Coordinates of C-alpha atoms in Angstrom, one line a residue:
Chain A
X1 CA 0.0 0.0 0.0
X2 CA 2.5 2.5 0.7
X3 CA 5.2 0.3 -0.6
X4 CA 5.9 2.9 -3.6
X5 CA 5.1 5.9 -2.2
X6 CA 7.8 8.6 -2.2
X7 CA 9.1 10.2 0.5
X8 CA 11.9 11.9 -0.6
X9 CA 11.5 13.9 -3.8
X10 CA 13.6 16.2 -5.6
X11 CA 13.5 18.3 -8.5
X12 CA 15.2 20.1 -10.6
X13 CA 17.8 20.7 -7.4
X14 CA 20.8 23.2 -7.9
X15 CA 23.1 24.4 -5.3
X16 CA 25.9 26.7 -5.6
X17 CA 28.3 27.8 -2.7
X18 CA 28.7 31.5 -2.4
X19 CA 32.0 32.5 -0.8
X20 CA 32.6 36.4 -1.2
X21 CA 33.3 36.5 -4.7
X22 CA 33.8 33.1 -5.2
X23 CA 31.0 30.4 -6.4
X24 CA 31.3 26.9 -6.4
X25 CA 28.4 24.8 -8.3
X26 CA 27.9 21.7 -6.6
X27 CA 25.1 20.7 -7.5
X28 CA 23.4 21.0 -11.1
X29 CA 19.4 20.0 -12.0
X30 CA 19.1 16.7 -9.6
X31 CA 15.8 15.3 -9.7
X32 CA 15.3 12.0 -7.7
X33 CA 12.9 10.5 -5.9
X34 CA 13.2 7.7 -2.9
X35 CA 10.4 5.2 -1.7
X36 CA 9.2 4.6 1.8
X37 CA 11.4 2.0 3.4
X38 CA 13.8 1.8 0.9
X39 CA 17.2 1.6 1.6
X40 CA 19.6 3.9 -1.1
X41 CA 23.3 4.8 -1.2
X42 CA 24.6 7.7 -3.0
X43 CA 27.8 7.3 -4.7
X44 CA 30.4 8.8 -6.3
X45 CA 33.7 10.6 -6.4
X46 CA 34.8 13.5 -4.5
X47 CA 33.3 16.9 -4.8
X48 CA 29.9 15.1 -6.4
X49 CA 27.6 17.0 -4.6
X50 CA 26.1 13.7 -2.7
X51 CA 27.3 14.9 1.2
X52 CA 25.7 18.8 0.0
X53 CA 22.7 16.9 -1.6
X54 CA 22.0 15.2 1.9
X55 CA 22.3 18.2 3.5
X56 CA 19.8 19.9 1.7
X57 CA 17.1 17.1 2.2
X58 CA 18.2 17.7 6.0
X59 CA 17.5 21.6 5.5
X60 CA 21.2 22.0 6.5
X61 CA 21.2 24.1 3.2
X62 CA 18.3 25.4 1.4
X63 CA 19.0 24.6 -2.7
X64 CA 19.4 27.8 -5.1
X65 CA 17.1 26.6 -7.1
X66 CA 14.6 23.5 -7.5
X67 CA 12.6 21.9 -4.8
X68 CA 12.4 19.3 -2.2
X69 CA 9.9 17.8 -0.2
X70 CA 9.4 15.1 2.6
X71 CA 6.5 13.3 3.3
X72 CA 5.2 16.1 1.3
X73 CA 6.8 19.0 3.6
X74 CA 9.7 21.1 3.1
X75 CA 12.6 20.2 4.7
X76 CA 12.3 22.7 7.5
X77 CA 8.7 21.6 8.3
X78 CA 10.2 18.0 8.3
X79 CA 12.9 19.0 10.6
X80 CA 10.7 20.8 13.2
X81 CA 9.0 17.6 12.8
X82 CA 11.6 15.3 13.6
X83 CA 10.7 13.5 10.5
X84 CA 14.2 12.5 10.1
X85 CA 17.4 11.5 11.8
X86 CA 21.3 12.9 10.5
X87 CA 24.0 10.5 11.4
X88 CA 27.6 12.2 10.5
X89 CA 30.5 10.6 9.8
X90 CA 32.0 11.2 13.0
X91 CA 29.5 10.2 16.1
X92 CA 29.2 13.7 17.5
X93 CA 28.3 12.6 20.6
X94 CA 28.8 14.8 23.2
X95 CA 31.5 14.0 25.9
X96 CA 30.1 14.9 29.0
X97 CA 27.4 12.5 28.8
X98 CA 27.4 9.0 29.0
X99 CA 25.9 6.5 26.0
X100 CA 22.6 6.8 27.8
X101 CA 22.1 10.7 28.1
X102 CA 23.6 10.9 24.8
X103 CA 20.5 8.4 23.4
X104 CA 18.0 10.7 25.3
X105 CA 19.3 14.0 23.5
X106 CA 17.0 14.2 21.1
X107 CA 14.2 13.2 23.6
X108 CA 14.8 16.6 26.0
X109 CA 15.3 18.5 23.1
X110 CA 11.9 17.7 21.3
X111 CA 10.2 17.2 24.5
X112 CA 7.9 14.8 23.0
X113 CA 7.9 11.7 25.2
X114 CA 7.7 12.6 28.7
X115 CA 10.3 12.8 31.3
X116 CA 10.0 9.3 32.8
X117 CA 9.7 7.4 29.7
X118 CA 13.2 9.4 28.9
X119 CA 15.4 6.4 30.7
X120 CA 13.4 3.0 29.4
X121 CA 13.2 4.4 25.9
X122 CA 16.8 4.9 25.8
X123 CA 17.4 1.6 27.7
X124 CA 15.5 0.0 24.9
X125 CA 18.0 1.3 22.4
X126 CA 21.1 0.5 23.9
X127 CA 20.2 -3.3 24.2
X128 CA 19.3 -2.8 20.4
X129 CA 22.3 -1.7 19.1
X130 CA 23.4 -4.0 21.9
X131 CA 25.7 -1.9 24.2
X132 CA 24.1 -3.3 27.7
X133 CA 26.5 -2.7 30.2
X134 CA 27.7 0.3 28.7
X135 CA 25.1 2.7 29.8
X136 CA 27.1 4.6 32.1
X137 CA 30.1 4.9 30.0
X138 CA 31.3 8.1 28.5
X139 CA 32.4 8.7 25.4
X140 CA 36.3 8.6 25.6
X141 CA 35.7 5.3 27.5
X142 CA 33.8 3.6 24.1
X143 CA 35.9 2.0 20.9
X144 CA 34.4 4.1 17.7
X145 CA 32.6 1.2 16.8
X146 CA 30.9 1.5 19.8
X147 CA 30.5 4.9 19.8
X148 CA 29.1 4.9 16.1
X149 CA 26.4 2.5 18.2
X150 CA 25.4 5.0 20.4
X151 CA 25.4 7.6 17.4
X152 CA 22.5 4.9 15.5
X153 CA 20.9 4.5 18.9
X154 CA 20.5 8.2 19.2
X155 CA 19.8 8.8 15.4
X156 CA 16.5 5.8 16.5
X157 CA 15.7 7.8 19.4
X158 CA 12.6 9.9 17.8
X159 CA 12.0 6.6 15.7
X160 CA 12.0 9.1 12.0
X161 CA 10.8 7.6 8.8
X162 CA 13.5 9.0 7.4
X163 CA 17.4 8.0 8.6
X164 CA 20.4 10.5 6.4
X165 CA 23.4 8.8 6.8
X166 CA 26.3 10.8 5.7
X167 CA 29.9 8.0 5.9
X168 CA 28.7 6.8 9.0
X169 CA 31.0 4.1 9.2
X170 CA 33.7 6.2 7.2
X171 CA 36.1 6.7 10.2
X172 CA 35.9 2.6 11.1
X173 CA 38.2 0.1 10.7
X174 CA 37.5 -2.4 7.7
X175 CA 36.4 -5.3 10.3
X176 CA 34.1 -2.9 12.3
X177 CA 32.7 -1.5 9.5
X178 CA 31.9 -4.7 8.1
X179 CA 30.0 -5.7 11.2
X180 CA 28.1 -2.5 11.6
X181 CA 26.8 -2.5 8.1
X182 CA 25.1 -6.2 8.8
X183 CA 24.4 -4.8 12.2
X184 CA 22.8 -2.0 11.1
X185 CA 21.1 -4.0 7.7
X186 CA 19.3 -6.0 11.0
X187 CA 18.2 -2.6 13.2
X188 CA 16.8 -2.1 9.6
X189 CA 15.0 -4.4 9.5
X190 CA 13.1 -3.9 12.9
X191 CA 12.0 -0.4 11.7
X192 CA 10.4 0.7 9.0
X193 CA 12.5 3.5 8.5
X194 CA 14.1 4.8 4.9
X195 CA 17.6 5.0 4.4
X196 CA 19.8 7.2 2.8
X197 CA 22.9 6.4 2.8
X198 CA 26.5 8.2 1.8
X199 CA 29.8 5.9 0.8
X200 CA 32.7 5.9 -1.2
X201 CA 32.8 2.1 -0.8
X202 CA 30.7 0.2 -3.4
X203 CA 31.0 -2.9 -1.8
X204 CA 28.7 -1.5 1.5
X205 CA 26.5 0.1 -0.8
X206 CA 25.6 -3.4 -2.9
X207 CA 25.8 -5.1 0.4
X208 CA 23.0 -2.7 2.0
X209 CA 21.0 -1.1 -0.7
X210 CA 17.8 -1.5 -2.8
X211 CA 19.2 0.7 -5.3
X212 CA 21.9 3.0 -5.4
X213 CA 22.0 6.7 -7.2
X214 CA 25.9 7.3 -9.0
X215 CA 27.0 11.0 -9.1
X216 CA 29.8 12.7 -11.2
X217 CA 31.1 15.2 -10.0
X218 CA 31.8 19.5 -11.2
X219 CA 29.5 20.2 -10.9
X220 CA 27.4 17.1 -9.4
X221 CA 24.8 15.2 -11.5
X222 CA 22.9 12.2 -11.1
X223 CA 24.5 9.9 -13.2
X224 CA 22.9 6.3 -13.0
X225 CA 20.9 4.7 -10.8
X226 CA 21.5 0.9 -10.3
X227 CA 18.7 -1.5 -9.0
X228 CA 20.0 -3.9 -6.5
X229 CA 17.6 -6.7 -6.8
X230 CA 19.1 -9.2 -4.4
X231 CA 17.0 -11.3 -2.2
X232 CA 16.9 -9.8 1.8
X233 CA 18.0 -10.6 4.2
X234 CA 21.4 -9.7 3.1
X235 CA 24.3 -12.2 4.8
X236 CA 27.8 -12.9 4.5
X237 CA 27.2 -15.6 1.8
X238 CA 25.7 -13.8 -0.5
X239 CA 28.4 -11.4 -1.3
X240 CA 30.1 -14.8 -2.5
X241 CA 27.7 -15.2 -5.5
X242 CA 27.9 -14.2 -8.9
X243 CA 25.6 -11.8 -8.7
X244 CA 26.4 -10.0 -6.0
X245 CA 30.0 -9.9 -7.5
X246 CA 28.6 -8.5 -10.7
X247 CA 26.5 -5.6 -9.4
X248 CA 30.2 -4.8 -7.5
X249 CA 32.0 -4.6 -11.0
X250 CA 28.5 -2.6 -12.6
X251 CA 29.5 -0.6 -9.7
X252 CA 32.8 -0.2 -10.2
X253 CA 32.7 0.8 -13.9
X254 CA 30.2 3.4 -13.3
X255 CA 32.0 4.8 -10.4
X256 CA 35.1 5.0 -13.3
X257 CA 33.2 6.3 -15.6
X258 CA 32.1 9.2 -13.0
X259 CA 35.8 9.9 -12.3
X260 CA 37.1 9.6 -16.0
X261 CA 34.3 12.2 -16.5
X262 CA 36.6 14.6 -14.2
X263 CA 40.1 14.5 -15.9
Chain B
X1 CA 76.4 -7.9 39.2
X2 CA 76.3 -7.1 42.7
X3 CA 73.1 -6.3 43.0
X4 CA 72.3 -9.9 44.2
X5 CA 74.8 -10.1 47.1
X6 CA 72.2 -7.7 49.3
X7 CA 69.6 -10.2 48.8
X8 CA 69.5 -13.3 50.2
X9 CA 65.8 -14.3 51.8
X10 CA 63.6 -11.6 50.2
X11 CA 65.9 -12.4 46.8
X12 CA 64.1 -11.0 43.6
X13 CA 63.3 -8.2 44.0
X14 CA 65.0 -5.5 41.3
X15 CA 66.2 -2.3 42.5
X16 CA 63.8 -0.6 40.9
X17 CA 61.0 -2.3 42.8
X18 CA 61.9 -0.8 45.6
X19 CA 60.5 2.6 45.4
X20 CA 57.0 2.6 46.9
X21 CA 54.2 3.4 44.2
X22 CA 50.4 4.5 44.6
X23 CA 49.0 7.3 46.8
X24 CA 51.8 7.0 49.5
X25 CA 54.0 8.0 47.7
X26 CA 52.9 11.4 46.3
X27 CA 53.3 12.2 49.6
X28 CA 55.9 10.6 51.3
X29 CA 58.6 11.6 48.3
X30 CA 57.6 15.3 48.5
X31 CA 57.8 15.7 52.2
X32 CA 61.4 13.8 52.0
X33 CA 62.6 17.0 49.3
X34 CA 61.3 19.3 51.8
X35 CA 63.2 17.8 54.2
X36 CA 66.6 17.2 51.9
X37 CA 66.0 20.7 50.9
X38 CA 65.6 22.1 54.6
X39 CA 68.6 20.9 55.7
X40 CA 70.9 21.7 53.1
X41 CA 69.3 25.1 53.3
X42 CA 69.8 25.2 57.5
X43 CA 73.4 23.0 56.5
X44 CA 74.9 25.9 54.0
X45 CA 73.7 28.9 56.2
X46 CA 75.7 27.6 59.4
X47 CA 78.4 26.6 57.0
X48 CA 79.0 29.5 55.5
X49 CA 77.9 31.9 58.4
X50 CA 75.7 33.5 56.6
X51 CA 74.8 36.7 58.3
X52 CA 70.5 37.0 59.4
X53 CA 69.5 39.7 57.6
X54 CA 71.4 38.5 54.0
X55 CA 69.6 35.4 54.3
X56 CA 68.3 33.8 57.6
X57 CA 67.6 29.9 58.2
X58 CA 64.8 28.4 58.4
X59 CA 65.3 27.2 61.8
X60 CA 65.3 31.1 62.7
X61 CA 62.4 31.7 60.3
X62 CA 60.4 29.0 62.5
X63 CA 61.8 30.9 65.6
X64 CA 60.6 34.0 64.7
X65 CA 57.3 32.7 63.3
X66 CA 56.8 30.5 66.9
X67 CA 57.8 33.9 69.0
X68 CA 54.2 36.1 68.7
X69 CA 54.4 36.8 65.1
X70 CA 52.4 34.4 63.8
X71 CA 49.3 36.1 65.6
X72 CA 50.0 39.0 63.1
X73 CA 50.8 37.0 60.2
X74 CA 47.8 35.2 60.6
X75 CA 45.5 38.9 60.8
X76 CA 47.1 40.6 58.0
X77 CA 47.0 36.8 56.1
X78 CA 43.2 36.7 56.5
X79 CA 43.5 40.3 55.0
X80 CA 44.9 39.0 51.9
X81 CA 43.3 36.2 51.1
X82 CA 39.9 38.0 51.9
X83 CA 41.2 40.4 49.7
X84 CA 42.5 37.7 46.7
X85 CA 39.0 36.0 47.5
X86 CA 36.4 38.9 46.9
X87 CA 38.3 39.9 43.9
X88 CA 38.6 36.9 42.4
X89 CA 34.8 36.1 42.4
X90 CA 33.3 39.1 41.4
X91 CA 36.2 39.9 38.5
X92 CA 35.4 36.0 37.5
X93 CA 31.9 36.3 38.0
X94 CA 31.8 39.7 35.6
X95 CA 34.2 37.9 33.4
X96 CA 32.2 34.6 32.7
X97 CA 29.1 37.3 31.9
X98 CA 31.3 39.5 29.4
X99 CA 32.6 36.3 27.9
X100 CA 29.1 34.6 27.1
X101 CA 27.7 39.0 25.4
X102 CA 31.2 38.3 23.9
X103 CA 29.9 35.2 22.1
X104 CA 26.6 35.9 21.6
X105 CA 27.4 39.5 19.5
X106 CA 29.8 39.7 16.5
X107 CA 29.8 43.4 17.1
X108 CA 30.4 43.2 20.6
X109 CA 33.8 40.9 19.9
X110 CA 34.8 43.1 17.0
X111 CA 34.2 46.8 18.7
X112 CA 35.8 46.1 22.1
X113 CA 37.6 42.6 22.3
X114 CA 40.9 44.2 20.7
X115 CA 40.8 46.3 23.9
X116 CA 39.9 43.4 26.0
X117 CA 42.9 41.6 24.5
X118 CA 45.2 45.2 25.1
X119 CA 44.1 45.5 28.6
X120 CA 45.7 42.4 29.7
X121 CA 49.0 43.8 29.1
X122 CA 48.5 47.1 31.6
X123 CA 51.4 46.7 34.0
X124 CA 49.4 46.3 37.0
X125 CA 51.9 48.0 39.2
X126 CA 51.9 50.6 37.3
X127 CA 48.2 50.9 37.4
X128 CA 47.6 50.2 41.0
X129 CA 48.5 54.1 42.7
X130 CA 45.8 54.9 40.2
X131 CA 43.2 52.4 41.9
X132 CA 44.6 53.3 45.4
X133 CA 43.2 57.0 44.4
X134 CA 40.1 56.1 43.2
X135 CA 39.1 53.6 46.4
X136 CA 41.1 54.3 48.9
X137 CA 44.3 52.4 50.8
X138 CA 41.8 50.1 52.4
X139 CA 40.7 46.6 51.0
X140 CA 38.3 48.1 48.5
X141 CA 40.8 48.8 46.5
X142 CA 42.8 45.7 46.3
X143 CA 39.9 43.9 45.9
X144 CA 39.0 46.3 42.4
X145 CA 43.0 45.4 41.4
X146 CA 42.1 41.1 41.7
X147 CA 38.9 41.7 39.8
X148 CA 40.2 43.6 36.9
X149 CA 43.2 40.6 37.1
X150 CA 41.0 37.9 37.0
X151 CA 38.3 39.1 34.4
X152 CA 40.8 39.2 31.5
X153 CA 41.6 35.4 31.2
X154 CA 38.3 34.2 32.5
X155 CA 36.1 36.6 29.9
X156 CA 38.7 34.8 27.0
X157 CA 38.4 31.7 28.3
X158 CA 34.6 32.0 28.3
X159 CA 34.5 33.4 24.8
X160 CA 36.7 30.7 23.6
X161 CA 35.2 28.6 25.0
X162 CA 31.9 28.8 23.4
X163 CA 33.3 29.9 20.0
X164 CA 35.0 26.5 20.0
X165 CA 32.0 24.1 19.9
X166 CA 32.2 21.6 17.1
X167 CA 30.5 22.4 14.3
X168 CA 29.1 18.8 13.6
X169 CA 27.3 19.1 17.1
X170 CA 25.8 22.4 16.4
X171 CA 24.7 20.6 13.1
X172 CA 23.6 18.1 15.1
X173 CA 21.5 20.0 17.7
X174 CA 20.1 22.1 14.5
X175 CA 18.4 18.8 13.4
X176 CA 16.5 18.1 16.0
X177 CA 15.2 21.6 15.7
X178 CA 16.7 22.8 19.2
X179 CA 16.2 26.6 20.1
X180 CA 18.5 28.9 20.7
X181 CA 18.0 28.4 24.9
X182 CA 18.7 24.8 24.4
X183 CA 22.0 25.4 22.3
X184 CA 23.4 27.6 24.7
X185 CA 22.8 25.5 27.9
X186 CA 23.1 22.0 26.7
X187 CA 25.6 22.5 23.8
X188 CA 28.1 25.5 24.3
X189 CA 27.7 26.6 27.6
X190 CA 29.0 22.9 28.8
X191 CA 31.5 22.9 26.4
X192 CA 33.2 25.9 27.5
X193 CA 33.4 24.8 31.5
X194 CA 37.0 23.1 30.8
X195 CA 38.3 26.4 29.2
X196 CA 36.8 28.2 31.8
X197 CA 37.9 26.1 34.7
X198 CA 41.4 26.1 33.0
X199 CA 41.4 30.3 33.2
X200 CA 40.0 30.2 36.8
X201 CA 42.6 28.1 38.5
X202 CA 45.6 30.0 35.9
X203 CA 43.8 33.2 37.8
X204 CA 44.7 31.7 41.2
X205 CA 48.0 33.0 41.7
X206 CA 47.5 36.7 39.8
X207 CA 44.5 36.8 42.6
X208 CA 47.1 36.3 45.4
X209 CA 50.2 38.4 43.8
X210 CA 47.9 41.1 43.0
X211 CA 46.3 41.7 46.2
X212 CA 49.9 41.9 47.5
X213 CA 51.7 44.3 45.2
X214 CA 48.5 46.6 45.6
X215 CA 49.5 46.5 49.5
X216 CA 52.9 47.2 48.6
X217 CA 52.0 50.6 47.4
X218 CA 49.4 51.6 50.0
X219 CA 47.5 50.0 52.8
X220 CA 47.3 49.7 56.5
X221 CA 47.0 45.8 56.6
X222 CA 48.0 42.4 54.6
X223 CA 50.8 40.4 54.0
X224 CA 52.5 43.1 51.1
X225 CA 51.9 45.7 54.4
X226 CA 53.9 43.1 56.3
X227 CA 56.4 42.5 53.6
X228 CA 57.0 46.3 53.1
X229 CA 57.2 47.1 57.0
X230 CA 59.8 43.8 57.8
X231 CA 62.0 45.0 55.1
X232 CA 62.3 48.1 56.2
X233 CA 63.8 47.1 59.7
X234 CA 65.7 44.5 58.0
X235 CA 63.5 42.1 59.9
X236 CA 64.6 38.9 57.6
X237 CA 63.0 36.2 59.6
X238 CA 59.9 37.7 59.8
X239 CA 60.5 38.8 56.0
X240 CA 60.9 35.2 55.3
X241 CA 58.1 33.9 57.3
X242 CA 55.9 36.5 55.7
X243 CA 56.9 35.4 52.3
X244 CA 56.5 31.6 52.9
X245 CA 52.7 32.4 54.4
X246 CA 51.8 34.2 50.9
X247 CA 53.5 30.9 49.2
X248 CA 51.3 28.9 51.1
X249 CA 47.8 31.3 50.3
X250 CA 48.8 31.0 46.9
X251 CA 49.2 27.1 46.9
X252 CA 46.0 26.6 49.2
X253 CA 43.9 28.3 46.7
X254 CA 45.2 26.7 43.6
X255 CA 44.5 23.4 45.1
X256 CA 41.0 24.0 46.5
X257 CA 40.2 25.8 42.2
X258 CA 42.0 22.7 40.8
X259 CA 40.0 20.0 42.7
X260 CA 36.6 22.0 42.0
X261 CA 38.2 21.7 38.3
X262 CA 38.0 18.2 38.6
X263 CA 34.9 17.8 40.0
X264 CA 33.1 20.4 37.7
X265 CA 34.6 18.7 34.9
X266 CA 35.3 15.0 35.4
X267 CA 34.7 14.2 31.4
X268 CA 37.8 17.0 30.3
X269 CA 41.3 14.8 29.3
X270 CA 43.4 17.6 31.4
X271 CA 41.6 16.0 34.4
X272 CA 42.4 12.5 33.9
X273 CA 45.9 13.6 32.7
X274 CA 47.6 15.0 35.2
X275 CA 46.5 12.0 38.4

């Protein structure tokens, strides 16, 4: 039923950076559009306008030119809303608090649930993302996997149709990030949340995405979009199969053909 | 080598074992240099017979301290550090305020920080006769000299404070549509109590040393009145004793603003560094 409804749709969306004299086009004439519970990865090389693109959906930026709506709403309406969540590529958590006051940030700023719900919502999360025990840790006493956990848990915390995920597991190691991603394909799962999410690595975006949108950069287009139509859920296995291997080459040769584009 | 011919039943033990570790010892190895330092200081004075009022030892600086004068050190001492006290709140207190209308206002920060920044190098002993004529030689007066000492580095420290918060957190904080109360209190406000807890102990000593030099050019009580009236009678004990008591205000008060740092702050590295 709403299966194919959109929730995020752009058009016609140009942004240029104004700074003094100087003026950067980052992005030029993107139209998209991304279904309810999908999960997406935008790709591409450096300077494609993907990281400014997800900004703008999160009214971080407001686009010279074009539109964008949520649910229907602008962006700002969405974000006094709490329609969606922004997960950066660093955890931003902040260091005097421990995992669980960081979880219940967005909780006393909203001031949607009420006070004494604040602690057994939060507890909730941190058994989801499964960082019991570590309630009363702070920050500089968590690994950055564990960290990026507490990030997610927070990013649930308002439980948003809409999750924008900018390199969230940019700053991990290659075997935590591997872990998170099918830790994160299961909290997925659970919700029925959409996803966008930012990498330069095809490999995660196969491995997690229903379809993923290639950019080329100066200034950024939408280049392709790829259909990922392998069977869910995702595990270890499948990225052994033929076809898993061959959307990773498609990949690839797009993601070449994005940078050639450049030189 | 030889190191195993002292050894015989409690063997194994390397030299280096030997030293005692843990909470003892931060105090037992600083009272045994006092005590090292003492005596070479009592050891060097009777050696060379060096006369009292060059430089006396500290067995007469005890002497002198023991015989009645420590009655009067201890008045004019509370002066002081009633003095270094008052100042140091209010010129803290005033300072933390500037510091956050310093944040808030670009045109604040860009019409009268320069000045800010220029008063901190006003020779303070140059300035103090100037404050003495304005309030008086009584404690009023010192106390104005510790304020204007101590709101300079805790109005910057303030300022920087805030005008340091991450960028990504004020992202973050954007996007879940906090108001500008919330972001001040919950974001930068907190995240600019380690720079000002830094300023407010670094302001600790200034407190003390101004108080005293502002006695040194006028007043009727205080441990620079002391100073000033042992010195001219060539009283070196009591010189001595009088300097050691304003060593020890000095110390006292950095201690008691360094362990409120740590409480205050228990998240800040600086506070786990430096156990």
């Amino acid at each position: 039923m709403t299966e194919n409804q959109p929730i995020v749709v752009a058009e016609n969306v140009c942004f240029t950076y104004v700074k003094g004299q100087n003026q950067t086009e980052a992005i030029r004439d993107v139209s998209l559009s991304i279904r309810k519970g999908e999960f997406v990865s935008f790709i591409g090389p450096s300077g494609c306008g993907k990281t400014t693109l997800l900004r703008l959906i999160a009214n971080l930026l407001e686009p010279t030119s074009g539109s964008i709506t949520i649910n229907g709403k602008t962006p700002f309406q969405a974000r006094k809303e709490n329609d969606f969540s922004f997960m950066f590529q660093e955890p931003a958590l902040l260091e005097w608090r421990n995992a669980l006051h960081n979880i219940i940030l967005p909780l006393e700023l909203s001031k949607k649930a009420a006070r004494e719900d604040f602690k057994t919502i939060a507890q909730g999360l941190i058994e989801m993302v499964g960082l019991k025990g570590f309630e009363n840790h702070f920050p500089r006493q968590l690994s950055g996997g564990m960290k990026q956990r507490v990030s997610i848990a927070r990013a649930l915390t308002m439980n948003p149709p809409l999750l924008l995920m900018d390199e969230p597991f940019g700053a991990l190691d290659e075997i935590t990030r591997h872990r998170m991603n099918f830790e994160l394909l299961q909290l997925w799962a659970k919700t029925n949340s959409t996803v966008v999410f930012i990498t330069h690595n095809i490999r995660e975006a196969v491995l997690l995405s229903d379809r993923i949108f290639v950019f080329r950069s100066q200034p950024g287009r939408l280049m392709e979009i790829v259909n990922i139509d392998l069977p869910r859920p995702r595990t270890i296995e499948l990225t052994d199969t033929p076809e898993f291997n061959a959307l990773h080459v498609q990949g690839e040769r797009y993601l070449e053909e994005a940078i050639r584009d450049v030189k | 080598m030889s190191n195993n011919s002292v050894a015989t039943n409690s063997a194994e033990i390397p030299a280096n074992k030997v030293l005692i570790t843990g909470k003892r010892s931060k105090i037992l190895y600083p009272i045994i240099g006092l005590l090292v330092i003492l005596f070479m200081w009592e050891g060097l004075i009777q050696f060379l017979q060096i006369k009292t009022y060059i430089m006396p030892s500290p067995s007469q600086i005890l002497k002198a301290f023991l015989d009645g004068y420590y009655v009067i050190l201890g008045k004019n001492a509370w002066v002081t550090i009633v003095e270094a006290l008052s100042g140091y709140v209010i010129g803290a207190i005033i300072g933390f305020l500037m510091g956050i209308i310093f944040a808030q206002f670009r045109f604040m920060r860009l019409a009268f920080l320069p000045y800010v920044v220029a008063a901190t190098t006003v020779p303070i002993i140059a300035f103090a006769p100037v404050v003495i004529i304005w309030f008086g030689p009584g404690m009023l007066s010192k106390i104005v000299i510790v304020a204007f000492l101590t709101f300079f580095p805790v109005c910057l420290g303030t300022l920087k404070g805030i005008l340091s918060t991450n960028r990504v957190l004020k992202d973050l904080f954007y996007c879940y549509s906090a108001n500008k109360l919330q972001t001040f209190f919950k974001l930068e406000l907190v995240n600019a109590l380690p720079f000002l807890f830094t300023q407010l102990r670094l302001a600790t000593p200034a407190a003390v040393i101004g108080a005293i030099v502002a006695e040194f050019v006028a007043a009727n009580a205080g441990l620079g009145y002391l100073t000033v009236r042992n010195w001219y009678v060539l009283n070196m004990p009591r010189l001595w004793a009088t300097i050691l008591v304003a060593c020890i205000s000095g110390i006292t008060i950095y201690s008691v603003m360094s362990a409120i740092e740590k409480l205050a702050t228990p998240w800040h590295e600086s506070t786990e560094a430096d156990q």
